[in-house]
mmCIF file of C-alpha atoms in Angstrom:
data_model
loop_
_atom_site.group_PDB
_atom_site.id
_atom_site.type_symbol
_atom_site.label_atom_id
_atom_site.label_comp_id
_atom_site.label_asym_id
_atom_site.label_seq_id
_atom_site.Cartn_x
_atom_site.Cartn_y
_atom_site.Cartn_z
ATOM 1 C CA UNK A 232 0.000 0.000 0.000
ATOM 2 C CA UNK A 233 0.964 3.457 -1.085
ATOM 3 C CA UNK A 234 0.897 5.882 2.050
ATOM 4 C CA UNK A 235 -0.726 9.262 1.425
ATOM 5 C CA UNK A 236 1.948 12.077 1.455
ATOM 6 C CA UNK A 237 5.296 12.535 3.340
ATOM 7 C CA UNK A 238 7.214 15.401 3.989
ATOM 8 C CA UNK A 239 10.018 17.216 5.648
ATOM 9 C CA UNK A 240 11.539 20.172 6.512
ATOM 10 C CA UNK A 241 14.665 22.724 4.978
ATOM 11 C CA UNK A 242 16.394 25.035 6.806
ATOM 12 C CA UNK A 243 17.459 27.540 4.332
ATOM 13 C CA UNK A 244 20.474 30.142 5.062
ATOM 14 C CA UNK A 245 20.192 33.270 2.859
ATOM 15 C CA UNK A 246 17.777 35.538 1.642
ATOM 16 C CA UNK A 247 17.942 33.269 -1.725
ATOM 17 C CA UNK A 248 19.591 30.047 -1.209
ATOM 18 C CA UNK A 249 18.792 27.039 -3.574
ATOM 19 C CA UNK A 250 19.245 23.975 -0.945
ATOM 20 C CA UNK A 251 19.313 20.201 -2.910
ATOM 21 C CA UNK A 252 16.607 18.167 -1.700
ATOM 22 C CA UNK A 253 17.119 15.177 -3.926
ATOM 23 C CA UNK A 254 17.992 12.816 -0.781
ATOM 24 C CA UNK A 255 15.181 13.983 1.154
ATOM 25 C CA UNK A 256 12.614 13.426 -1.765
ATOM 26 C CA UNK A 257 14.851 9.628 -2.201
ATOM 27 C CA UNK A 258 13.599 9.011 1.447
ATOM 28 C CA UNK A 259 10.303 9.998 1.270
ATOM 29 C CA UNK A 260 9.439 7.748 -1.924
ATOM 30 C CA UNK A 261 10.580 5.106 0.222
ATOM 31 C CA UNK A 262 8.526 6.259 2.789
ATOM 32 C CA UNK A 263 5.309 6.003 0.704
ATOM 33 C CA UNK A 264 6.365 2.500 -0.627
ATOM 34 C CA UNK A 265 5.982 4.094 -4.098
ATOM 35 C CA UNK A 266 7.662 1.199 -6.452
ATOM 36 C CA UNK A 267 6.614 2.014 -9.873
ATOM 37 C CA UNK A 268 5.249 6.043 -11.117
ATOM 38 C CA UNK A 269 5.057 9.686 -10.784
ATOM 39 C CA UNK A 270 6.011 11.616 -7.117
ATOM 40 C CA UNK A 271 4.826 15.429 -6.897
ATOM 41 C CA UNK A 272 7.597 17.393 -4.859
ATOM 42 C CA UNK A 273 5.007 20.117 -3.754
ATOM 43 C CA UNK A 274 6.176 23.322 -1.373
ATOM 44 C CA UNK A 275 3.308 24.915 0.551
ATOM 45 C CA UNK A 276 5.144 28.349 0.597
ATOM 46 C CA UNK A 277 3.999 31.650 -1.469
ATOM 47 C CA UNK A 278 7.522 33.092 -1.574
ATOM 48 C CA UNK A 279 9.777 29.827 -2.080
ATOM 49 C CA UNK A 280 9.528 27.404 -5.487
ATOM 50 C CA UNK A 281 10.890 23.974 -6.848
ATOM 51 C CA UNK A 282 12.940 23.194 -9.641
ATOM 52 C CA UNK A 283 15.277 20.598 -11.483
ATOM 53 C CA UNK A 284 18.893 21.943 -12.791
ATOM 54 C CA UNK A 285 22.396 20.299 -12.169
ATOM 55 C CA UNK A 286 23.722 19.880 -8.957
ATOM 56 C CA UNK A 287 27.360 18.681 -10.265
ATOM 57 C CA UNK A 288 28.748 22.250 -10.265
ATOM 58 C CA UNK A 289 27.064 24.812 -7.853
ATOM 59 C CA UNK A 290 27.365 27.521 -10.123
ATOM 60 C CA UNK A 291 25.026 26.731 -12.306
ATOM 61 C CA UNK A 292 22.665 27.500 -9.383
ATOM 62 C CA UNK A 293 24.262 30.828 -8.851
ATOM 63 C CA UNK A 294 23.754 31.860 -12.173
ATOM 64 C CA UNK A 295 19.927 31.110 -11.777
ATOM 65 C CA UNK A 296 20.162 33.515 -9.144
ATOM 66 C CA UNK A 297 21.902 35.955 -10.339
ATOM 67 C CA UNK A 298 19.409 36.178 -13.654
ATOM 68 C CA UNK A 299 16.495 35.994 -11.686
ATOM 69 C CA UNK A 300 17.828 38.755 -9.240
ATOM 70 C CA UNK A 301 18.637 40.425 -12.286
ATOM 71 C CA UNK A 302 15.148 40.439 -13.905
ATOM 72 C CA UNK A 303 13.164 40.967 -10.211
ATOM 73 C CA UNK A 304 15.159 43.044 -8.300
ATOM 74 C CA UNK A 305 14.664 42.837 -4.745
ATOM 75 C CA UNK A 306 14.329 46.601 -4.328
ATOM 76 C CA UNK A 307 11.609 47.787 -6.743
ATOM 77 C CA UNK A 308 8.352 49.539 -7.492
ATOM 78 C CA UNK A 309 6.024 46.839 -5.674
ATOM 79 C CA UNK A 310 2.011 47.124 -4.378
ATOM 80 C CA UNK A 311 2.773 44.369 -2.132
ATOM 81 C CA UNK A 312 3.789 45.864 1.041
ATOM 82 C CA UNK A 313 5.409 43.624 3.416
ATOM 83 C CA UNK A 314 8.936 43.746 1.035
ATOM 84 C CA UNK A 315 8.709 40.588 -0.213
ATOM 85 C CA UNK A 316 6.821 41.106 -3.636
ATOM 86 C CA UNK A 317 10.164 39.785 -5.807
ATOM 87 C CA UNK A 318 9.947 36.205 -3.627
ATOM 88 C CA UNK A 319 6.700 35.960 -4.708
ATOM 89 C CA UNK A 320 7.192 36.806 -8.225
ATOM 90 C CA UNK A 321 10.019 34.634 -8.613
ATOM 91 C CA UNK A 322 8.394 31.570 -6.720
ATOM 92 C CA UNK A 323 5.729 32.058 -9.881
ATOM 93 C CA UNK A 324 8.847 31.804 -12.413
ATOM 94 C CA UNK A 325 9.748 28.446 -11.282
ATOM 95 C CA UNK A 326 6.752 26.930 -9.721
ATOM 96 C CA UNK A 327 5.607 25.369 -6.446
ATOM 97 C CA UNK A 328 6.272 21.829 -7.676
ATOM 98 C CA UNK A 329 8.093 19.635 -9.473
ATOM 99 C CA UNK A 330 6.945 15.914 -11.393
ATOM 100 C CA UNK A 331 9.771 12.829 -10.743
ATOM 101 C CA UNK A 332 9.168 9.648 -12.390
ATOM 102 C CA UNK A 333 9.560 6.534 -10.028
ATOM 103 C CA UNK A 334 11.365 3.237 -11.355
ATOM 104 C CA UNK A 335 12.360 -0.080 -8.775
ATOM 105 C CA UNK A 336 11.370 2.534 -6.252
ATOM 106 C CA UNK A 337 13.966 4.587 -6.876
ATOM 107 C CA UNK A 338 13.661 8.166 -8.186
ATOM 108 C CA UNK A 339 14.769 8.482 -11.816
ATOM 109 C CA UNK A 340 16.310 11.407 -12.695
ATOM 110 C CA UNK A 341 19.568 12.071 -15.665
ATOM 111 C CA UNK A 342 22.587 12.200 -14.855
ATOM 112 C CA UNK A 343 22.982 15.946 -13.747
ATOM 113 C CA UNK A 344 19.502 16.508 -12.329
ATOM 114 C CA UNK A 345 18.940 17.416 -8.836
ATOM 115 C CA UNK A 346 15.839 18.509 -6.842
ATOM 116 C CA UNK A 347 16.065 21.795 -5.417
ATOM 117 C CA UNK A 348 13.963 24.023 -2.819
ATOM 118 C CA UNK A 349 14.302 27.545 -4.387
ATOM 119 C CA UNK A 350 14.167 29.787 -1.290
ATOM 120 C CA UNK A 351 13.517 33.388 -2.189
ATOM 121 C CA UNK A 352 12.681 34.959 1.254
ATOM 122 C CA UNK A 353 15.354 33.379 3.945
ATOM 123 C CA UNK A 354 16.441 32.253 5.869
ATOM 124 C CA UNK A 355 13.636 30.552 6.813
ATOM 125 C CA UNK A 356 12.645 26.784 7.589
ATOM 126 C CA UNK A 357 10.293 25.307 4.986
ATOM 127 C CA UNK A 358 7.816 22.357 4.616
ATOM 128 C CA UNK A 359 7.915 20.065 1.227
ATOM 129 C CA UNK A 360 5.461 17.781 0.371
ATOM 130 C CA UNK A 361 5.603 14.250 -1.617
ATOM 131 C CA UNK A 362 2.998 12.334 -2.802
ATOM 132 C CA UNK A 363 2.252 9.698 -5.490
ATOM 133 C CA UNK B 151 -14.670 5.228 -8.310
ATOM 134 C CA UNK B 152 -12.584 8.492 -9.675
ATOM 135 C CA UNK B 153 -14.125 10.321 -12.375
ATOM 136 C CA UNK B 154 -11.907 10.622 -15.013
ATOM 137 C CA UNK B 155 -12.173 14.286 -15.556
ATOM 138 C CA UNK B 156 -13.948 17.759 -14.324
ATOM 139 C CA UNK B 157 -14.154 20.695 -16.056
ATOM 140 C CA UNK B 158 -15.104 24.412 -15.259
ATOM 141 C CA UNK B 159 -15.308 27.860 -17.013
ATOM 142 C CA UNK B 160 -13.843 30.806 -15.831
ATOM 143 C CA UNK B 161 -14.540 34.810 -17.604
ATOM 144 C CA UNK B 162 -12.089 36.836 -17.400
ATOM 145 C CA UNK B 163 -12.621 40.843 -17.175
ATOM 146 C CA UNK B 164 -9.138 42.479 -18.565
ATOM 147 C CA UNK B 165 -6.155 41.625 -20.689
ATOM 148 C CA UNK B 166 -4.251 40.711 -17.807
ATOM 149 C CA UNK B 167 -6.401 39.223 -14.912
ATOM 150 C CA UNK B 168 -5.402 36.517 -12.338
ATOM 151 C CA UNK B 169 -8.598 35.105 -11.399
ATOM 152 C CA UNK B 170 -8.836 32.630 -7.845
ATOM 153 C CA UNK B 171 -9.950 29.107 -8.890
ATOM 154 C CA UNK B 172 -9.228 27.440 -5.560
ATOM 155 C CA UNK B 173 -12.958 27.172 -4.699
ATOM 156 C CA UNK B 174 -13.877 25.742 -8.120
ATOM 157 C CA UNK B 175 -10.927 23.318 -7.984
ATOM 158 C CA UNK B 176 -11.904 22.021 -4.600
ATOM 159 C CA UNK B 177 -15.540 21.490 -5.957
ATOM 160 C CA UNK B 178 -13.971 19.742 -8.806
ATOM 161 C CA UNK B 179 -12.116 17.335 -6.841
ATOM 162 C CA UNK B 180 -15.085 16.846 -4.781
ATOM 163 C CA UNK B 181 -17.101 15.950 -8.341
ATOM 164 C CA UNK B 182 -14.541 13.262 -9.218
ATOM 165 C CA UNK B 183 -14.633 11.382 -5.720
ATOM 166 C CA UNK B 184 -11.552 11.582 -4.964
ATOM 167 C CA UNK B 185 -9.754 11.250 -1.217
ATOM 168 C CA UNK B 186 -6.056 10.799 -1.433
ATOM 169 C CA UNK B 187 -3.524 11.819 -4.159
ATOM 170 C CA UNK B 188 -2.862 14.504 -6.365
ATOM 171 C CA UNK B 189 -5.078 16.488 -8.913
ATOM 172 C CA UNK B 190 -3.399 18.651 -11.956
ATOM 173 C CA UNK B 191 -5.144 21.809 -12.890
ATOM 174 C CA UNK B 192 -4.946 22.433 -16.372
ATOM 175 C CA UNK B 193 -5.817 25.287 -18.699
ATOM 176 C CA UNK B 194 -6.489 24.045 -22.244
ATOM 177 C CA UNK B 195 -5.683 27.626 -24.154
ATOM 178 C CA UNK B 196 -2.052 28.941 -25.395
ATOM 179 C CA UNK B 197 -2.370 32.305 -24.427
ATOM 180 C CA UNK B 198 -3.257 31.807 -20.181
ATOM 181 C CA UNK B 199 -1.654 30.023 -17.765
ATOM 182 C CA UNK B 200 -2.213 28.497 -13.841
ATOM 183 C CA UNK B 201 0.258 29.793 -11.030
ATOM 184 C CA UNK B 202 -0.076 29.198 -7.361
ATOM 185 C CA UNK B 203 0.261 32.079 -4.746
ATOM 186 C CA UNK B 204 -0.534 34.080 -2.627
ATOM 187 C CA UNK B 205 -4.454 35.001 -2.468
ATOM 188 C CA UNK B 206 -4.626 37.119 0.657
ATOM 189 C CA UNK B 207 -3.323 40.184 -0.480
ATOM 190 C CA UNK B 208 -4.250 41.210 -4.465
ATOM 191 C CA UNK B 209 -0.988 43.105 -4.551
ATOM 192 C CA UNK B 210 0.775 39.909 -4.656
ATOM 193 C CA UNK B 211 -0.877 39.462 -8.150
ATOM 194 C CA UNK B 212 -0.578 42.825 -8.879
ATOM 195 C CA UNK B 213 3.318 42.942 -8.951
ATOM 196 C CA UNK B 214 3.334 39.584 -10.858
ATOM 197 C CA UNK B 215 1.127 41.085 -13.656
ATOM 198 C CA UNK B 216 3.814 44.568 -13.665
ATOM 199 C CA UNK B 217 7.057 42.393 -13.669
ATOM 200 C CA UNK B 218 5.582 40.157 -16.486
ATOM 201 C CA UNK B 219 4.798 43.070 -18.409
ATOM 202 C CA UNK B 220 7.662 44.995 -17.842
ATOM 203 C CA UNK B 221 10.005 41.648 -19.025
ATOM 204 C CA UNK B 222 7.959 40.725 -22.006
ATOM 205 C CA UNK B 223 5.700 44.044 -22.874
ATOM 206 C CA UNK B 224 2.175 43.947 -25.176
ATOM 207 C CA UNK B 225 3.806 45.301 -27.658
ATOM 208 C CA UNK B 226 6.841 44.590 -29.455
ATOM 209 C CA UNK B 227 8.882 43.595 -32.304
ATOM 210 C CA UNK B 228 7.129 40.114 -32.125
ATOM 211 C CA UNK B 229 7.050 37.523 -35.149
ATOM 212 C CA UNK B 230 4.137 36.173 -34.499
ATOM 213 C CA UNK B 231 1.111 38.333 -36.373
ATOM 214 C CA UNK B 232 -1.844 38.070 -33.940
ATOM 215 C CA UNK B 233 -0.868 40.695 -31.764
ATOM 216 C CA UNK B 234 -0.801 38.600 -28.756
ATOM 217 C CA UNK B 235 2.004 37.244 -29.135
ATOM 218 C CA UNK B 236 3.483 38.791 -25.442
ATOM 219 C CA UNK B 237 0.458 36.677 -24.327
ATOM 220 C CA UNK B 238 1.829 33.179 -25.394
ATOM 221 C CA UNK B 239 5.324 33.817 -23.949
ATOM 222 C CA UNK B 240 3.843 34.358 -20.664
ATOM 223 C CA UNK B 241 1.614 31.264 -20.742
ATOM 224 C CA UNK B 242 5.082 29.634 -21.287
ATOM 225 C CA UNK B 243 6.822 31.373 -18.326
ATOM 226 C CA UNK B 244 3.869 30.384 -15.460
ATOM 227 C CA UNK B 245 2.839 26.855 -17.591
ATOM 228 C CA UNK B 246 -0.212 25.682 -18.630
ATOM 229 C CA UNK B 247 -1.007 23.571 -15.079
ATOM 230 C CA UNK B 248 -0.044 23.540 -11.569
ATOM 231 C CA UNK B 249 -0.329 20.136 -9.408
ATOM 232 C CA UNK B 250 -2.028 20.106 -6.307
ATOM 233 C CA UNK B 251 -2.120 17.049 -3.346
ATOM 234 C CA UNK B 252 -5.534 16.350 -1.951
ATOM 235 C CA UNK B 253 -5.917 14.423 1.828
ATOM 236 C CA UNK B 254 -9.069 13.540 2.984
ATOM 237 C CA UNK B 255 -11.038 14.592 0.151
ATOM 238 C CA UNK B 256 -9.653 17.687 0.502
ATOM 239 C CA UNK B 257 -7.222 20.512 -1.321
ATOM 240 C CA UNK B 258 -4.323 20.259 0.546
ATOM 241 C CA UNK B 259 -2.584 23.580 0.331
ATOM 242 C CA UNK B 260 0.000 25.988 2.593
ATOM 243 C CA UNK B 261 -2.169 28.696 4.294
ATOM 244 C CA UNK B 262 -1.596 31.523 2.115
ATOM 245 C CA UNK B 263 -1.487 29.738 -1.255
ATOM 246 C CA UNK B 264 -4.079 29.797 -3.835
ATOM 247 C CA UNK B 265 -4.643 28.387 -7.540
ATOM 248 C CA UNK B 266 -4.936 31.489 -10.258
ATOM 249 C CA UNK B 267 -6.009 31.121 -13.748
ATOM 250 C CA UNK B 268 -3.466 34.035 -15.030
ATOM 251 C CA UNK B 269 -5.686 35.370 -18.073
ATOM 252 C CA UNK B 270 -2.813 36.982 -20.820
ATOM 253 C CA UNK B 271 -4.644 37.978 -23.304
ATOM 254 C CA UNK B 272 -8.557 38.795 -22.388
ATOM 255 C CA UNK B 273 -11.382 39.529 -21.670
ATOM 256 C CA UNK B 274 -12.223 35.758 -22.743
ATOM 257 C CA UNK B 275 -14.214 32.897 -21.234
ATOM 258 C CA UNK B 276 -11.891 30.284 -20.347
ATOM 259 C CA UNK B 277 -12.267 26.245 -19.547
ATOM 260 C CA UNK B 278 -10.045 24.424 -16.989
ATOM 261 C CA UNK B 279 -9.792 20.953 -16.664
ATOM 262 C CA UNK B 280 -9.366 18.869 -13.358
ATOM 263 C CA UNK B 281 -7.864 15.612 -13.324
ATOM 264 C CA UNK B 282 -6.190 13.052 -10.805
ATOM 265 C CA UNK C 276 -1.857 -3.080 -16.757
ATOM 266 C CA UNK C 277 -0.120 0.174 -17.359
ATOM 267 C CA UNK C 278 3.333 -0.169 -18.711
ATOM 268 C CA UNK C 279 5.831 2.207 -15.926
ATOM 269 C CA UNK C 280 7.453 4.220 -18.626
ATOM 270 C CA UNK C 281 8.345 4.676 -21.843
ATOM 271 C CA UNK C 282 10.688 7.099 -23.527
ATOM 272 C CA UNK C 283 12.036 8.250 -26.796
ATOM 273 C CA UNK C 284 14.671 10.507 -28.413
ATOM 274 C CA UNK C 285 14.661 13.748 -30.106
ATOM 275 C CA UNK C 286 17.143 15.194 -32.153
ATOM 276 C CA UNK C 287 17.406 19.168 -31.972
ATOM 277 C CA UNK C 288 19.102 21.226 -35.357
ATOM 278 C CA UNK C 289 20.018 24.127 -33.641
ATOM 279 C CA UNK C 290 21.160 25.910 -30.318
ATOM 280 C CA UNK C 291 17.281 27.154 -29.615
ATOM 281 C CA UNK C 292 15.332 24.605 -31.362
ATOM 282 C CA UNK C 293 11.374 23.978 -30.179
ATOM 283 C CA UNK C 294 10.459 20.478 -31.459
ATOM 284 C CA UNK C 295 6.763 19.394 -31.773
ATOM 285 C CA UNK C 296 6.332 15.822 -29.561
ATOM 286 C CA UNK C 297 3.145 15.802 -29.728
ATOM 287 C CA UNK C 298 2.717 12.727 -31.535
ATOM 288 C CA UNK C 299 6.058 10.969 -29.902
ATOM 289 C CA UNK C 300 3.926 11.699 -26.632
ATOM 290 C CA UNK C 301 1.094 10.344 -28.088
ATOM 291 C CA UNK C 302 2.478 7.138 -29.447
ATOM 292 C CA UNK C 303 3.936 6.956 -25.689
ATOM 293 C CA UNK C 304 0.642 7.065 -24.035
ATOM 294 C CA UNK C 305 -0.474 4.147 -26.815
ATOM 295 C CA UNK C 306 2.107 2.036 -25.521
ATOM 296 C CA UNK C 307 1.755 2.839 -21.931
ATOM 297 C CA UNK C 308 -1.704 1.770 -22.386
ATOM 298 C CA UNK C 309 -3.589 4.112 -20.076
ATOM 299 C CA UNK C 310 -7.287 5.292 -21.210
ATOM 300 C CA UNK C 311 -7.807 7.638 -18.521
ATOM 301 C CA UNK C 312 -5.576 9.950 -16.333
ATOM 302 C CA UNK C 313 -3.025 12.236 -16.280
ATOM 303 C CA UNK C 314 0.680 11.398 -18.459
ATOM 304 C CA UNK C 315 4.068 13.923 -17.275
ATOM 305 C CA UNK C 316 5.745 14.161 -19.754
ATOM 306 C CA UNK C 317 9.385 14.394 -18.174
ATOM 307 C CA UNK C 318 13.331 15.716 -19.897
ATOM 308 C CA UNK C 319 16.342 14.148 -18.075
ATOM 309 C CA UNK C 320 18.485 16.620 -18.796
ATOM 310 C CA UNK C 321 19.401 20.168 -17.408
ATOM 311 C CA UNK C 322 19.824 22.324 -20.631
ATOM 312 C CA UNK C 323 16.146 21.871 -22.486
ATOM 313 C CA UNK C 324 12.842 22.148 -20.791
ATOM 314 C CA UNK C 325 9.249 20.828 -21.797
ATOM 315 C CA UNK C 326 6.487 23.505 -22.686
ATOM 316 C CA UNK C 327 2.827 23.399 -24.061
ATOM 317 C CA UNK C 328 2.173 26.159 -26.259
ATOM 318 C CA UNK C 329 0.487 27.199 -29.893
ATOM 319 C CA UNK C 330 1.988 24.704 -32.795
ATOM 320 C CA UNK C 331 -0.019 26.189 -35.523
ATOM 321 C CA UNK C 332 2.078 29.186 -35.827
ATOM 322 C CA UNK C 333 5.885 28.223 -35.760
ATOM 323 C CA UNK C 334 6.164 32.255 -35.102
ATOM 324 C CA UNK C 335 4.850 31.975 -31.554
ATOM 325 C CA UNK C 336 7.879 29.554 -30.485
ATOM 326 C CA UNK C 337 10.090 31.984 -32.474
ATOM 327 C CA UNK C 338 8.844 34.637 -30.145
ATOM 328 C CA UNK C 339 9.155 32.597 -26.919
ATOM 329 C CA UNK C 340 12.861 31.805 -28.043
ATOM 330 C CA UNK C 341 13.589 35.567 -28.730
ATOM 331 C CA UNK C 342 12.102 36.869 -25.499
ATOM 332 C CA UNK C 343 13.973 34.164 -23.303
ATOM 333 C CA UNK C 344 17.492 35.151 -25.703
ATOM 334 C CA UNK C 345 16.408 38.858 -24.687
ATOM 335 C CA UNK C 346 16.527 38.217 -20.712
ATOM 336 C CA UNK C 347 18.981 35.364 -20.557
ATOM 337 C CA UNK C 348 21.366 35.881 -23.301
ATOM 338 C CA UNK C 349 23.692 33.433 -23.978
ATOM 339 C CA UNK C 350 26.773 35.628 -23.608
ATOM 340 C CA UNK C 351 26.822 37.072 -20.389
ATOM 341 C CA UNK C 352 28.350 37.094 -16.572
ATOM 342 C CA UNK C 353 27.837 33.849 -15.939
ATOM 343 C CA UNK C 354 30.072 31.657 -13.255
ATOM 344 C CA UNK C 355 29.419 28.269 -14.406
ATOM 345 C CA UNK C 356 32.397 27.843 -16.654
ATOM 346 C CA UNK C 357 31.218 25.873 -19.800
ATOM 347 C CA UNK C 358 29.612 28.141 -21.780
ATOM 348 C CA UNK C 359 26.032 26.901 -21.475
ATOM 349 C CA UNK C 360 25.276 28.974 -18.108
ATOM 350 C CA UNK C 361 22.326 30.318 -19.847
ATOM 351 C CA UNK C 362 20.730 26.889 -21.100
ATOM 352 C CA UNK C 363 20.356 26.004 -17.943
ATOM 353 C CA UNK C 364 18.270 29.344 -16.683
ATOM 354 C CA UNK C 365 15.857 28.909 -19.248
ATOM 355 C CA UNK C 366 15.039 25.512 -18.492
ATOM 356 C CA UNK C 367 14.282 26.279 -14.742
ATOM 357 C CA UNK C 368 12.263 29.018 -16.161
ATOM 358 C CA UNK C 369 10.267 27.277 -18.508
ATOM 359 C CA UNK C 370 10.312 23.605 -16.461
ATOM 360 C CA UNK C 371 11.958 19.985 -16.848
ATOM 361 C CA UNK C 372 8.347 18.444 -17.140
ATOM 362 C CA UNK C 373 4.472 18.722 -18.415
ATOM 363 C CA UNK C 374 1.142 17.491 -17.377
ATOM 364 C CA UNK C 375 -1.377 15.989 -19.834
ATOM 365 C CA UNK C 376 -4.589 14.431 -19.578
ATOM 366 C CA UNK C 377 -6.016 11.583 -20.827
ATOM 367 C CA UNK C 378 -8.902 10.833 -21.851
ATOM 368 C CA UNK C 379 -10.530 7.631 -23.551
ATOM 369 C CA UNK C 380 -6.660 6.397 -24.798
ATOM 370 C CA UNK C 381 -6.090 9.844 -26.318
ATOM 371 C CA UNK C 382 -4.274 12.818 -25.152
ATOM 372 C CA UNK C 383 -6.808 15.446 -24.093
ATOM 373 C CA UNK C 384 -5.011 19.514 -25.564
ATOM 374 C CA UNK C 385 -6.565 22.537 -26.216
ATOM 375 C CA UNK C 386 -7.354 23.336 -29.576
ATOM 376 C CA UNK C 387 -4.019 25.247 -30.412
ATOM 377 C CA UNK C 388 -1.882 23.260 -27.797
ATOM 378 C CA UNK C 389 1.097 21.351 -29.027
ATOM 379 C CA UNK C 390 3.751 19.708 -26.482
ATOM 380 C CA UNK C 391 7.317 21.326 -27.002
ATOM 381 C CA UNK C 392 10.813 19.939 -26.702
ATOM 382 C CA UNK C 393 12.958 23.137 -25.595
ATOM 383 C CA UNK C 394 16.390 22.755 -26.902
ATOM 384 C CA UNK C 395 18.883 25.585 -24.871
ATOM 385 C CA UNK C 396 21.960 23.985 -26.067
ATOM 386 C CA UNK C 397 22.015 22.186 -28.949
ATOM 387 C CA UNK C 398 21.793 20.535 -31.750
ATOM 388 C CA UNK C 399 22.186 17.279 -29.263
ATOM 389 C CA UNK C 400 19.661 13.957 -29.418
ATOM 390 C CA UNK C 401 17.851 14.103 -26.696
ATOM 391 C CA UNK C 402 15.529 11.796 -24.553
ATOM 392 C CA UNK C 403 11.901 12.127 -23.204
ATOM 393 C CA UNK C 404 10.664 10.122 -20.422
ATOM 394 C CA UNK C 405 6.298 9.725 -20.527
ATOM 395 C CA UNK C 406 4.834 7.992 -17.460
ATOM 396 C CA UNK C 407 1.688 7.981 -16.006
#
């Protein structure tokens, strides 16, 4: 039997820090006894997002940053008072999940893919969800 | 049983409008019976798209619809003769469905997110599908 | 019975190249033998993304590729060393995967809706995982 949903918790450690989760989202799969599928990696934030780039070389990370930073400048000409607006713009960019196919129970992902929480407001600790 | 599908329509008052759907996805899911999983929203038209976020404060929204505009304006030297061609790019940018885990028969979202039908290029009446 | 996966390649001409899969995806679902559901449609690699947009109109992909070349061009400050730095922005921007419905064997798209292959940095073969 498939359980429902698992999840766990990131600490993140800067403003925007993009922390690999692929380990975490290994264990929960195993967790829901998933053998054989699809697993949604799902965040329940507003100002935080998901996405799948390399995780060989950490600066391709830091270059996702630095474009999105770029484009939605923390400091800007936002309605949304509480200072935050570009977190939740960006968490819009890249989404608030991600799709992982499941094979032998074991996540299936290329070579240089990893799963990362996209934190755009930290440092903060955040909540991910996975379910089949 | 599951249903296999639910559907809903959504009109849409201005070019750009973000419109809530969280109440008509959670009566969808309710329509196709089903308790545990995960449901994908999805928006059958090229020229919209579905985002989640924040739904307490409209300025969240209202920033996303100003950045968007400001990185890929109305008007432009675009290829593509329509005239809404802006419209498409963003459709591309937020995606055409978002992925949301239900428990207990229920939406299960974080406590300030909500599901927006992100209208590009309106005022149209739009269709979004529901599916687990 | 539902087959787990099934998967097929793609070869891209160019750096930017947008390749129609619609019908590799829907030979994929045929094989997978699913009537009903949802199919993600999934890219194992870090430099091309998966987008649903117009495919009656090559021009709209031609805009999509000259707006995303206009924010993220491919010469730039970049600290990932191989060149490619902006390859792998886009495809956290645009996504590594897509949702579809099914419906009665078929794929279920909007009228204009065509599944895209998002080359960043190409030409290359590529492969495309489909699971339900």
């Amino acid at each position: 039997m498939v359980a429902a949903m698992e999840s766990f918790h990131v600490s993140t450690r800067r403003r925007t820090d993009f922390v690999d989760i692929t380990r975490q989202v290994e264990a929960a799969v195993s967790e829901l006894g998933l053998r054989e599928g699809v697993v949604t990696v799902f965040i329940p934030h507003t100002t935080a997002g998901i996405t799948i780039n390399e995780h060989a070389d950490p600066d391709v990370m830091a270059d996702v940053e630095a474009v999105l930073e770029r484009l939605v400048p923390w400091r800007g000409d936002y309605a949304h008072a509480e200072g935050n607006a570009a977190a939740h713009v960006k968490a819009s960019l890249l989404g608030s999940s991600a799709r992982v196919l499941v094979s032998d129970g074991q996540l299936r992902l290329g070579t240089w893919q990893g799963i990362f929480l996209c934190e755009f407001d930290g440092p903060r600790t955040r909540t991910v969800w996975v379910s089949a």
